[in-house]
Coordinates of C-alpha atoms in Angstrom, one line a residue:
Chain A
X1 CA 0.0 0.0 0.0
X2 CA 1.4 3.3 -1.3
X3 CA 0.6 6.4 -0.6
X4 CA -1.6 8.8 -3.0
X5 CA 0.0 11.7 -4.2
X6 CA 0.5 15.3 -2.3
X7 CA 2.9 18.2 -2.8
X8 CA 5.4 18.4 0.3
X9 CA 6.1 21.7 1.9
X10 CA 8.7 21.7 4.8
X11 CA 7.9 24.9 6.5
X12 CA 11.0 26.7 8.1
X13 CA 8.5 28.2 10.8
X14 CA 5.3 28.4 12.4
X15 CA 4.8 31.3 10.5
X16 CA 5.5 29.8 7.7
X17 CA 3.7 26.6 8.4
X18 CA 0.4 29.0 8.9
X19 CA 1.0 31.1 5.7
X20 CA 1.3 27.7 3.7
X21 CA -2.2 26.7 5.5
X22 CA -4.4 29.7 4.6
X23 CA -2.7 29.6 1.3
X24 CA -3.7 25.9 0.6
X25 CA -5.6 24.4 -2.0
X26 CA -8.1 21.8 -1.0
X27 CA -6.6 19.4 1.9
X28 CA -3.8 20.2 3.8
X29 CA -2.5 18.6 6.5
X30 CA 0.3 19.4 9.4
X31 CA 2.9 16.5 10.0
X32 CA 5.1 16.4 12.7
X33 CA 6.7 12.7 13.0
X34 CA 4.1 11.3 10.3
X35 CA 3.4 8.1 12.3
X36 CA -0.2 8.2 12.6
X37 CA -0.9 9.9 9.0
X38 CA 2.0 8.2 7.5
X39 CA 0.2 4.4 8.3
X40 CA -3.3 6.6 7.5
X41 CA -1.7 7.4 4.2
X42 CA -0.3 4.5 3.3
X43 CA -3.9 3.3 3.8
X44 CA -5.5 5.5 1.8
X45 CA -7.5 6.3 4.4
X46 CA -5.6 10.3 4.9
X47 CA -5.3 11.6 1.2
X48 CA -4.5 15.2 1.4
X49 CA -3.4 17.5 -1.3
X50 CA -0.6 18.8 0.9
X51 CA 1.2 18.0 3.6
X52 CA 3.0 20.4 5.4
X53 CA 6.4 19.1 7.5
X54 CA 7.0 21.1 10.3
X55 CA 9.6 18.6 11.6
X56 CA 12.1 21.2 11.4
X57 CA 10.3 24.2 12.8
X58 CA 12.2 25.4 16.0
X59 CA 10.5 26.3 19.5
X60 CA 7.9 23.2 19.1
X61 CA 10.1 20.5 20.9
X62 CA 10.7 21.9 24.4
X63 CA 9.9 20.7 28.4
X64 CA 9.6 23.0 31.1
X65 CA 8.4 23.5 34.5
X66 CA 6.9 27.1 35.5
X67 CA 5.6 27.4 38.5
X68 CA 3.3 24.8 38.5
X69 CA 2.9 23.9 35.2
X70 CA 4.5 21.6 32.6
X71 CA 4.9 22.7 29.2
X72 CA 5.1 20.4 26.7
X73 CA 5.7 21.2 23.0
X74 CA 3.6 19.8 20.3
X75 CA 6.8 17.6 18.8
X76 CA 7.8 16.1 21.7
X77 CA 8.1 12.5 20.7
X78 CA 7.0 9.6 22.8
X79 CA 10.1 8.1 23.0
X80 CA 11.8 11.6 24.7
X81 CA 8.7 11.3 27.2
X82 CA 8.9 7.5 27.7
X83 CA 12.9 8.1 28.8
X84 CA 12.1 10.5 31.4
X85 CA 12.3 13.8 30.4
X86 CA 9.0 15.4 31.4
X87 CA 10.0 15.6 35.3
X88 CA 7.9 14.9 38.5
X89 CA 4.6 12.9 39.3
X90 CA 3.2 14.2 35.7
X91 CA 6.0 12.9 34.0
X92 CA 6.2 9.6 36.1
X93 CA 2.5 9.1 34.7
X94 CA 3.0 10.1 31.0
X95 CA 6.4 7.8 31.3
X96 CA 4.1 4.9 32.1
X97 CA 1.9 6.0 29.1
X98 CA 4.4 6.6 26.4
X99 CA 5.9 3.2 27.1
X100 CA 2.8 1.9 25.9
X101 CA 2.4 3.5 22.9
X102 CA 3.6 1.6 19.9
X103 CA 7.3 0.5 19.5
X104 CA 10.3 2.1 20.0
X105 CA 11.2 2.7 16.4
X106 CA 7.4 4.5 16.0
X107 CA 8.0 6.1 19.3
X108 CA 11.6 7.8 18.1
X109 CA 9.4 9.3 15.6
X110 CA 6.0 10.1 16.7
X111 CA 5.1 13.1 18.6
X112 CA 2.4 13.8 21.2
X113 CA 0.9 16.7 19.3
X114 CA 0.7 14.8 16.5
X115 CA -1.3 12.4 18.6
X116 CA -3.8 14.6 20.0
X117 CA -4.6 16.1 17.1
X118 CA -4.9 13.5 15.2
X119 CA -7.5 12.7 17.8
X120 CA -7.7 8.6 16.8
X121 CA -10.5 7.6 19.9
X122 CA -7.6 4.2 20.3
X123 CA -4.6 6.4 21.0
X124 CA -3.4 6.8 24.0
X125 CA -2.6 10.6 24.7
X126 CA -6.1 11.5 23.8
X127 CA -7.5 10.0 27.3
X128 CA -4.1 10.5 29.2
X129 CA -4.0 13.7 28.7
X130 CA -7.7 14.1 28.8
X131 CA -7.4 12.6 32.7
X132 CA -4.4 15.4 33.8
X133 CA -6.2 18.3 32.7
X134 CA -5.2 21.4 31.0
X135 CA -5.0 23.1 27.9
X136 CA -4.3 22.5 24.7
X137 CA -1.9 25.6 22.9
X138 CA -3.1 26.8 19.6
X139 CA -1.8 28.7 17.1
X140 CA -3.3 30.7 14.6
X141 CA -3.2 33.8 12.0
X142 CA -4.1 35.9 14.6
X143 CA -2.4 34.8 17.3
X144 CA -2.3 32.0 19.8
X145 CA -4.8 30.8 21.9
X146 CA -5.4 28.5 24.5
X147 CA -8.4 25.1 24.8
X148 CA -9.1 23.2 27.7
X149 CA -8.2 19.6 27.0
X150 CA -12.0 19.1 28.5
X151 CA -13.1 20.5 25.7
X152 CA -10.4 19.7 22.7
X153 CA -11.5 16.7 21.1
X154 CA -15.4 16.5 20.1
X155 CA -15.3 13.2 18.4
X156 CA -13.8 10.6 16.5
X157 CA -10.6 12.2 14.4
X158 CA -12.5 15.2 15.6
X159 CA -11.0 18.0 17.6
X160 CA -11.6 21.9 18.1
X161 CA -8.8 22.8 15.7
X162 CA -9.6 25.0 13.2
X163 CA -8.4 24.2 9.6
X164 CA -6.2 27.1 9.9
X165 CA -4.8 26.2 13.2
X166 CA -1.5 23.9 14.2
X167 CA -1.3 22.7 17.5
X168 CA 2.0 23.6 19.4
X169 CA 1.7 22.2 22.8
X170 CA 0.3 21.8 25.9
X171 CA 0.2 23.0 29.3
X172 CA -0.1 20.4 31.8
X173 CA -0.4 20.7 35.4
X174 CA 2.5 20.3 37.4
X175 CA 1.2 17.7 39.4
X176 CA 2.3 17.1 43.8
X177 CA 4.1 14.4 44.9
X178 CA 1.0 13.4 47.0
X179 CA -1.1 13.0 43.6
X180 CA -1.7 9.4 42.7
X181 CA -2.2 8.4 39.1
X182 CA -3.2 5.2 37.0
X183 CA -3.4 4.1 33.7
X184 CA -4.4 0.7 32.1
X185 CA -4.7 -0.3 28.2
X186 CA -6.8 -3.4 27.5
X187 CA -5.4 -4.9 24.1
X188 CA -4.3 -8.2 22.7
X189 CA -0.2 -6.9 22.4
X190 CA 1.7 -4.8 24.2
X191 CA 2.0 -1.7 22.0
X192 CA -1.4 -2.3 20.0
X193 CA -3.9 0.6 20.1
X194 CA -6.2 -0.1 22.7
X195 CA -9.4 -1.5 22.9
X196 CA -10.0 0.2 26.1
X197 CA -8.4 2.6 28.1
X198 CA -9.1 3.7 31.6
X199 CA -7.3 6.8 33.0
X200 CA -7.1 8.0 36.5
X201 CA -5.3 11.1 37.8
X202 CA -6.1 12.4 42.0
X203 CA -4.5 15.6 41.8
X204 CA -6.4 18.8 43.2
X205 CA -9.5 16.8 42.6
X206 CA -9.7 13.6 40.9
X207 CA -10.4 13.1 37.1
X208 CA -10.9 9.8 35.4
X209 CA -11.1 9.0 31.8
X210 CA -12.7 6.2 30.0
X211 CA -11.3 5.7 26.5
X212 CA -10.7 4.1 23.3
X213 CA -14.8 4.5 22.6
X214 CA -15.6 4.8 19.2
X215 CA -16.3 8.1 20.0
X216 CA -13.9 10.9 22.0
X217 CA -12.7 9.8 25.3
X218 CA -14.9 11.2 28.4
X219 CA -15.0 11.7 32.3
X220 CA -16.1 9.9 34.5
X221 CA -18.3 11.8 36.6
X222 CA -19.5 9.8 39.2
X223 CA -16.3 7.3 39.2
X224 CA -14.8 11.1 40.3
X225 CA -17.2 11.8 42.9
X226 CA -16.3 8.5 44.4
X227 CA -12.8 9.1 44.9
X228 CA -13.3 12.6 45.5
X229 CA -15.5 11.1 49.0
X230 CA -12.3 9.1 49.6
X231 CA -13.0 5.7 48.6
X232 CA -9.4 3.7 47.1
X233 CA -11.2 1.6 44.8
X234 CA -14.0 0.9 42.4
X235 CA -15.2 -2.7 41.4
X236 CA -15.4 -3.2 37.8
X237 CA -19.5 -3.7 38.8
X238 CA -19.4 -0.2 40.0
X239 CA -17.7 1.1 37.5
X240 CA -20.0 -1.0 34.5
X241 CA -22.9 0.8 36.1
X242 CA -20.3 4.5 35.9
X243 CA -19.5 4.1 32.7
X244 CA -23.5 2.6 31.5
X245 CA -24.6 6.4 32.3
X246 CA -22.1 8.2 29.3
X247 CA -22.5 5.6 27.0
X248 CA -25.9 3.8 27.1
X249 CA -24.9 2.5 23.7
X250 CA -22.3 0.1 24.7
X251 CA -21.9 -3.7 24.2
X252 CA -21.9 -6.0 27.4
X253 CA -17.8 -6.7 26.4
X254 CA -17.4 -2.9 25.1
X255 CA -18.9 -2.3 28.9
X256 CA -17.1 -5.2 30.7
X257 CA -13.6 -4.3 28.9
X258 CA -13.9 -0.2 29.9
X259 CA -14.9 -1.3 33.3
X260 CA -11.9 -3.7 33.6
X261 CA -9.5 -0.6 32.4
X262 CA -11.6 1.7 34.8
X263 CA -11.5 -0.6 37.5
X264 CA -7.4 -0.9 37.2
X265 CA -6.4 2.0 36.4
X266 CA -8.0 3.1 39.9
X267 CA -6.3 -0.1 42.0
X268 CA -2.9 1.4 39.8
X269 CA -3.4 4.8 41.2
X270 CA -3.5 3.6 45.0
X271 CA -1.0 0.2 44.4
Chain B
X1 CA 9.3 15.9 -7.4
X2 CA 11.5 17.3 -4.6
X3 CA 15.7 17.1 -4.3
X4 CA 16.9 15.1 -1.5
X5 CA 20.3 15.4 -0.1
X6 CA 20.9 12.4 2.6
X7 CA 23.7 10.2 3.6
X8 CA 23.0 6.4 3.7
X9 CA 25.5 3.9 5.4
X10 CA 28.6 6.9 5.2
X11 CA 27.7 7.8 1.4
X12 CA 26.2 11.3 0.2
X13 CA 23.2 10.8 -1.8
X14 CA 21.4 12.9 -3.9
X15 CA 18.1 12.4 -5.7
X16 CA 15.3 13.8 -6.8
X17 CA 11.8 11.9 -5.7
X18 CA 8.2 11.9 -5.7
X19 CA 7.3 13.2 -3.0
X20 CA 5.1 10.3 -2.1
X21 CA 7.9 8.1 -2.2
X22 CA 8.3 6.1 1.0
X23 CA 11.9 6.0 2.3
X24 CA 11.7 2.3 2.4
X25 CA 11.1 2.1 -1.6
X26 CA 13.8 4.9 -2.0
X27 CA 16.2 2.5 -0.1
X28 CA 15.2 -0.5 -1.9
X29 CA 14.1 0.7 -5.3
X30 CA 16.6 3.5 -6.0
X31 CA 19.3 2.7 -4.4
X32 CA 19.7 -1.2 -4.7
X33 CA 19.9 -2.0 -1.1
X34 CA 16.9 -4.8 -1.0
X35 CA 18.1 -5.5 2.6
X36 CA 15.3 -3.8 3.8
X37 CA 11.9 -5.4 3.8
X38 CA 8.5 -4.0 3.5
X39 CA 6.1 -6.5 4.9
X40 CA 2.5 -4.6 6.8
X41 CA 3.8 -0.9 5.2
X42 CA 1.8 0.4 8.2
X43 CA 4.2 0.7 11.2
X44 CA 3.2 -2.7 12.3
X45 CA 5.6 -5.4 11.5
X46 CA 9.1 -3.9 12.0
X47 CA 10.6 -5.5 8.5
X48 CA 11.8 -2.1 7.7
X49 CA 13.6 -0.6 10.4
X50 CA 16.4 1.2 10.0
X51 CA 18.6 3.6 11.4
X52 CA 18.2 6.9 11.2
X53 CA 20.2 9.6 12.9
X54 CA 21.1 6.4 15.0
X55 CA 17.6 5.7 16.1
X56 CA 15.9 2.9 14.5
X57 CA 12.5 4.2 12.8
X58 CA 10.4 2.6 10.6
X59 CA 11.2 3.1 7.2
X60 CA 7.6 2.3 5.4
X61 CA 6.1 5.0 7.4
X62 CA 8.4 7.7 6.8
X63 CA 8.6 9.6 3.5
X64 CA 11.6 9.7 1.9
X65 CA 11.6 13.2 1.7
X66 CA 11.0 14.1 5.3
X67 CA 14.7 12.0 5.9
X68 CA 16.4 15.0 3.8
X69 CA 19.2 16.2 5.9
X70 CA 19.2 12.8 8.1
X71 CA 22.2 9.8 8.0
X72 CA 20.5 6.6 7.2
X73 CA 22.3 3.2 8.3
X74 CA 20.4 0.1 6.4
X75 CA 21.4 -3.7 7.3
X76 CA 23.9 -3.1 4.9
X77 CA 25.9 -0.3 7.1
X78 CA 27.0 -2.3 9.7
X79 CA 30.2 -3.8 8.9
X80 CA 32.4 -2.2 11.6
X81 CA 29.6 -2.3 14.2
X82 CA 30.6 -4.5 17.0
X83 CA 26.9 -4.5 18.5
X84 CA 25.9 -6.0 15.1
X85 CA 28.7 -8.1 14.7
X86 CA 27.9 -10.0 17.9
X87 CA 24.3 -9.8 17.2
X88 CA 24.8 -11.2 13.7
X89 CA 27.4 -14.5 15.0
X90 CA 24.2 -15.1 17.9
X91 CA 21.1 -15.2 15.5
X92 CA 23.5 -17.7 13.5
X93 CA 24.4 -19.5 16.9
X94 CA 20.7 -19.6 18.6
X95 CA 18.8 -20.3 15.1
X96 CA 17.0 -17.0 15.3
X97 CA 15.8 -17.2 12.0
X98 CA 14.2 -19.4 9.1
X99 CA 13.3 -17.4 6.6
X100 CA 15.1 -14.8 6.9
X101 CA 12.4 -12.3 6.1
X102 CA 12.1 -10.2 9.4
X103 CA 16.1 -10.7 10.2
X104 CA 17.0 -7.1 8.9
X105 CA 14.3 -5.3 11.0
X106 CA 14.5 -7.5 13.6
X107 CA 18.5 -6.7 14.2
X108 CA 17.9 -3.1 14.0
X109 CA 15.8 -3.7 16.7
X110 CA 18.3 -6.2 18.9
X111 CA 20.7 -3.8 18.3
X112 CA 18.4 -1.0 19.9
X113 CA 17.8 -3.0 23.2
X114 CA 21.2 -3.9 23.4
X115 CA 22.8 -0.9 23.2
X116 CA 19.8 1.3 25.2
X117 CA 18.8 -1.6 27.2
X118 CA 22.0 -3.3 28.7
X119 CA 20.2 -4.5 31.8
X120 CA 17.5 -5.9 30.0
X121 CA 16.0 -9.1 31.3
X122 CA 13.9 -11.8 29.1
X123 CA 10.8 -10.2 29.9
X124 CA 12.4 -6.5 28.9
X125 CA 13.5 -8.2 25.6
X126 CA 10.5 -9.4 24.7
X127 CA 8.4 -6.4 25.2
X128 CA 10.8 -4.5 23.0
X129 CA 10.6 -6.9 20.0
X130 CA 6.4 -6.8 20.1
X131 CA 7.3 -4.5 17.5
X132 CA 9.1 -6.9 15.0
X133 CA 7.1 -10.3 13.9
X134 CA 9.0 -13.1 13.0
X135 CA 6.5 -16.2 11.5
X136 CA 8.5 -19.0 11.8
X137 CA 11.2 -18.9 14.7
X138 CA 8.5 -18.7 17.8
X139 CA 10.6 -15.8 18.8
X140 CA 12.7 -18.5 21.2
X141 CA 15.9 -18.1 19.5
X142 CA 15.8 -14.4 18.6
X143 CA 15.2 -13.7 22.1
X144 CA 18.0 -16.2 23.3
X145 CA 20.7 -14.8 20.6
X146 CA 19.7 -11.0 22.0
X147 CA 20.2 -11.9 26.1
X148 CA 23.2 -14.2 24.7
X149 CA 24.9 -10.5 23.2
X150 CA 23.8 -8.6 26.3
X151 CA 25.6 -11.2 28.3
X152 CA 28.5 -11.0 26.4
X153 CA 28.3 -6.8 26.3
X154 CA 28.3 -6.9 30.0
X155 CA 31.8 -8.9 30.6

């Protein structure tokens, strides 16, 4: 499977990267490490007219702390994450996520913006990031802005980018040592996209994610008001009947598999 | 078409390509060097790693136009490489392949863990090759002729 055709544009800039997208002609598309487009293209499945390569735009590929959050640029790969470089409790967490994503030779090369904006419902930084909170960075022709991650992705492949838009980071909370966190991926082989993803992060107040639906990933609400009251851990019952509420239109195994992940990633957070 | 400029196993190489061109095709269909294998051509099976910048990527998923600028090192690179040449004498030792088809990708990939990963146990090893799929050895020997070189690294 080969690719179908599309002019190639390696912008020097961000600037440049957003002139080339308001000047574009019919489908253009940012890539950063190319390893969920390049597959999708490969597939068919992504055909745009032209793909823009900001792989060697500066200022998109930095970590740091201020004050008490983390900022993570858009081309951070997970490989840079998975070896530690994002410090503290956060970056214990998204250490234990990256390490799931893929292999090492996709990881060298894909990027967590990339992933997010992407938005595939089976990727892992969607409801990881999704369950620590905070925003999403935008930029645009006028400027940058910033999204909650609450509110970023609105469905399948389906975020609140505009088509003029490239994502270039995040902004993460730096998260106290006293926060507890959890993650679990149910899927057949380790580095697989998952079939379902349960997400769990008791920071200021607890936020937990149930993911890989075939639509965006969501909270938890009452799973959150559990552990907000103190309890440690949730049976995968309990969390069937959490989960039942947001998505009504599950399967028994869709509902038994997310309650599994739910259930896990909780008894993660408090091992 | 776009002009790439790229080094591949310590030689300058300049080309022009369609831009939809993966690098694994430019590697095997332009210049010659059918050491690399394309087997899913969707990041799944790990036939084509190679090198790039020292890092092993996949080379079916990357276009050969966004390795401009970039030092590629193919199975065929590695003459001088003591990693590989211990890794090469240990797949011949512990039977780590049959066919033969995934062996290129899948000693890209030993020689990742061994180098990165010199504490690795069996379990460690194993996790790291999910990403490489070998149909006929069962994995036993590949893992085997890995933890044999990581011994051998550590004396």
């Amino acid at each position: 499977m080969k690719s179908a055709k599309f002019d190639h544009q390696r912008a020097a800039s961000l600037d440049d990267a957003l002139k080339a997208l308001g000047n574009a002609d019919g489908e253009a598309r940012i890539m950063g490490g190319g390893q969920s487009l390049g597959p999708m293209m490969n597939l068919r499945l992504a055909q745009p007219d032209l793909l823009i390569d900001i792989s060697r735009v500066g200022g998109l590929d930095g970590i740091e702390v201020s004050g008490d959050v983390i900022r993570v640029g858009a081309r951070v790969t997970h490989a840079r994450v998975e070896d530690g470089e994002v410090p503290g409790v956060t970056g214990a967490y998204m250490q234990t996520v990256a390490s799931g994503i893929s292999y090492r030779s996709v990881r060298n090369r894909g990027t967590i913006g990339g992933s997010v904006a992407h938005a595939d419902p089976s990727a892992d930084w969607p409801s990881a990031l999704l369950a620590l909170g905070g925003d999403v960075v935008i930029a645009g022709q006028d400027g940058e802005r910033r999204m909650p991650l609450d509110d970023f992705q609105v469905g399948p492949f389906a975020t609140g980018l505009g088509f003029e838009e490239i994502l270039t980071g995040f902004e993460l909370p730096a998260l106290s040592d006293s926060a507890k966190c959890g993650y679990y991926k149910v899927n057949r082989k380790p580095g697989e996209f998952a079939d379902a993803i349960g997400a769990v992060v008791i920071g200021v107040s607890p936020r937990v994610v149930c993911g890989a639906t075939e639509a965006a990933p969501f909270r938890v609400s009452v799973a959150e008001e559990k552990l907000a009251a103190g309890a440690t851990e949730i049976s995968v019952a309990d969390a069937r009947d959490m989960i039942a509420v947001h998505e009504p239109g599950f399967d028994d195994y869709d509902l038994q598999i997310h309650a599994v992940a739910l259930s896990r990633a909780v008894g993660r957070a408090f091992a | 078409m776009t002009e790439l400029t790229l080094k591949i196993n310590g030689e300058d190489v300049t080309a022009d390509v369609e831009t939809r061109l993966s690098l694994a095709d430019f590697i095997r269909d332009h210049r010659r060097l059918t050491g690399t294998h394309l087997g899913c051509e969707h990041g799944v099976c790990g036939a084509c790693t190679v090198l790039m910048n020292g890092e092993p990527v996949r080379s079916c998923i990357t276009f050969a136009v966004v390795a401009d600028g970039t030092e590629i090192t193919t199975i065929e690179g590695f003459e001088d490489d003591d990693p590989m040449t211990l890794l090469r004498q240990a797949f011949h030792e512990n039977h780590a392949l049959q066919c033969g088809y995934c062996t290129p990708g899948m000693l890209v990939a030993a020689r990742d863990i061994v180098t990165r990963l010199p504490d690795a146990d069996e379990d460690r090893v194993r996790l790291e090759l999910a990403g490489n799929l070998c149909r006929c050895t069962g994995y036993v020997g590949i893992v085997n002729a890995i933890l044999s070189v990581i011994e051998k690294r550590r004396l």
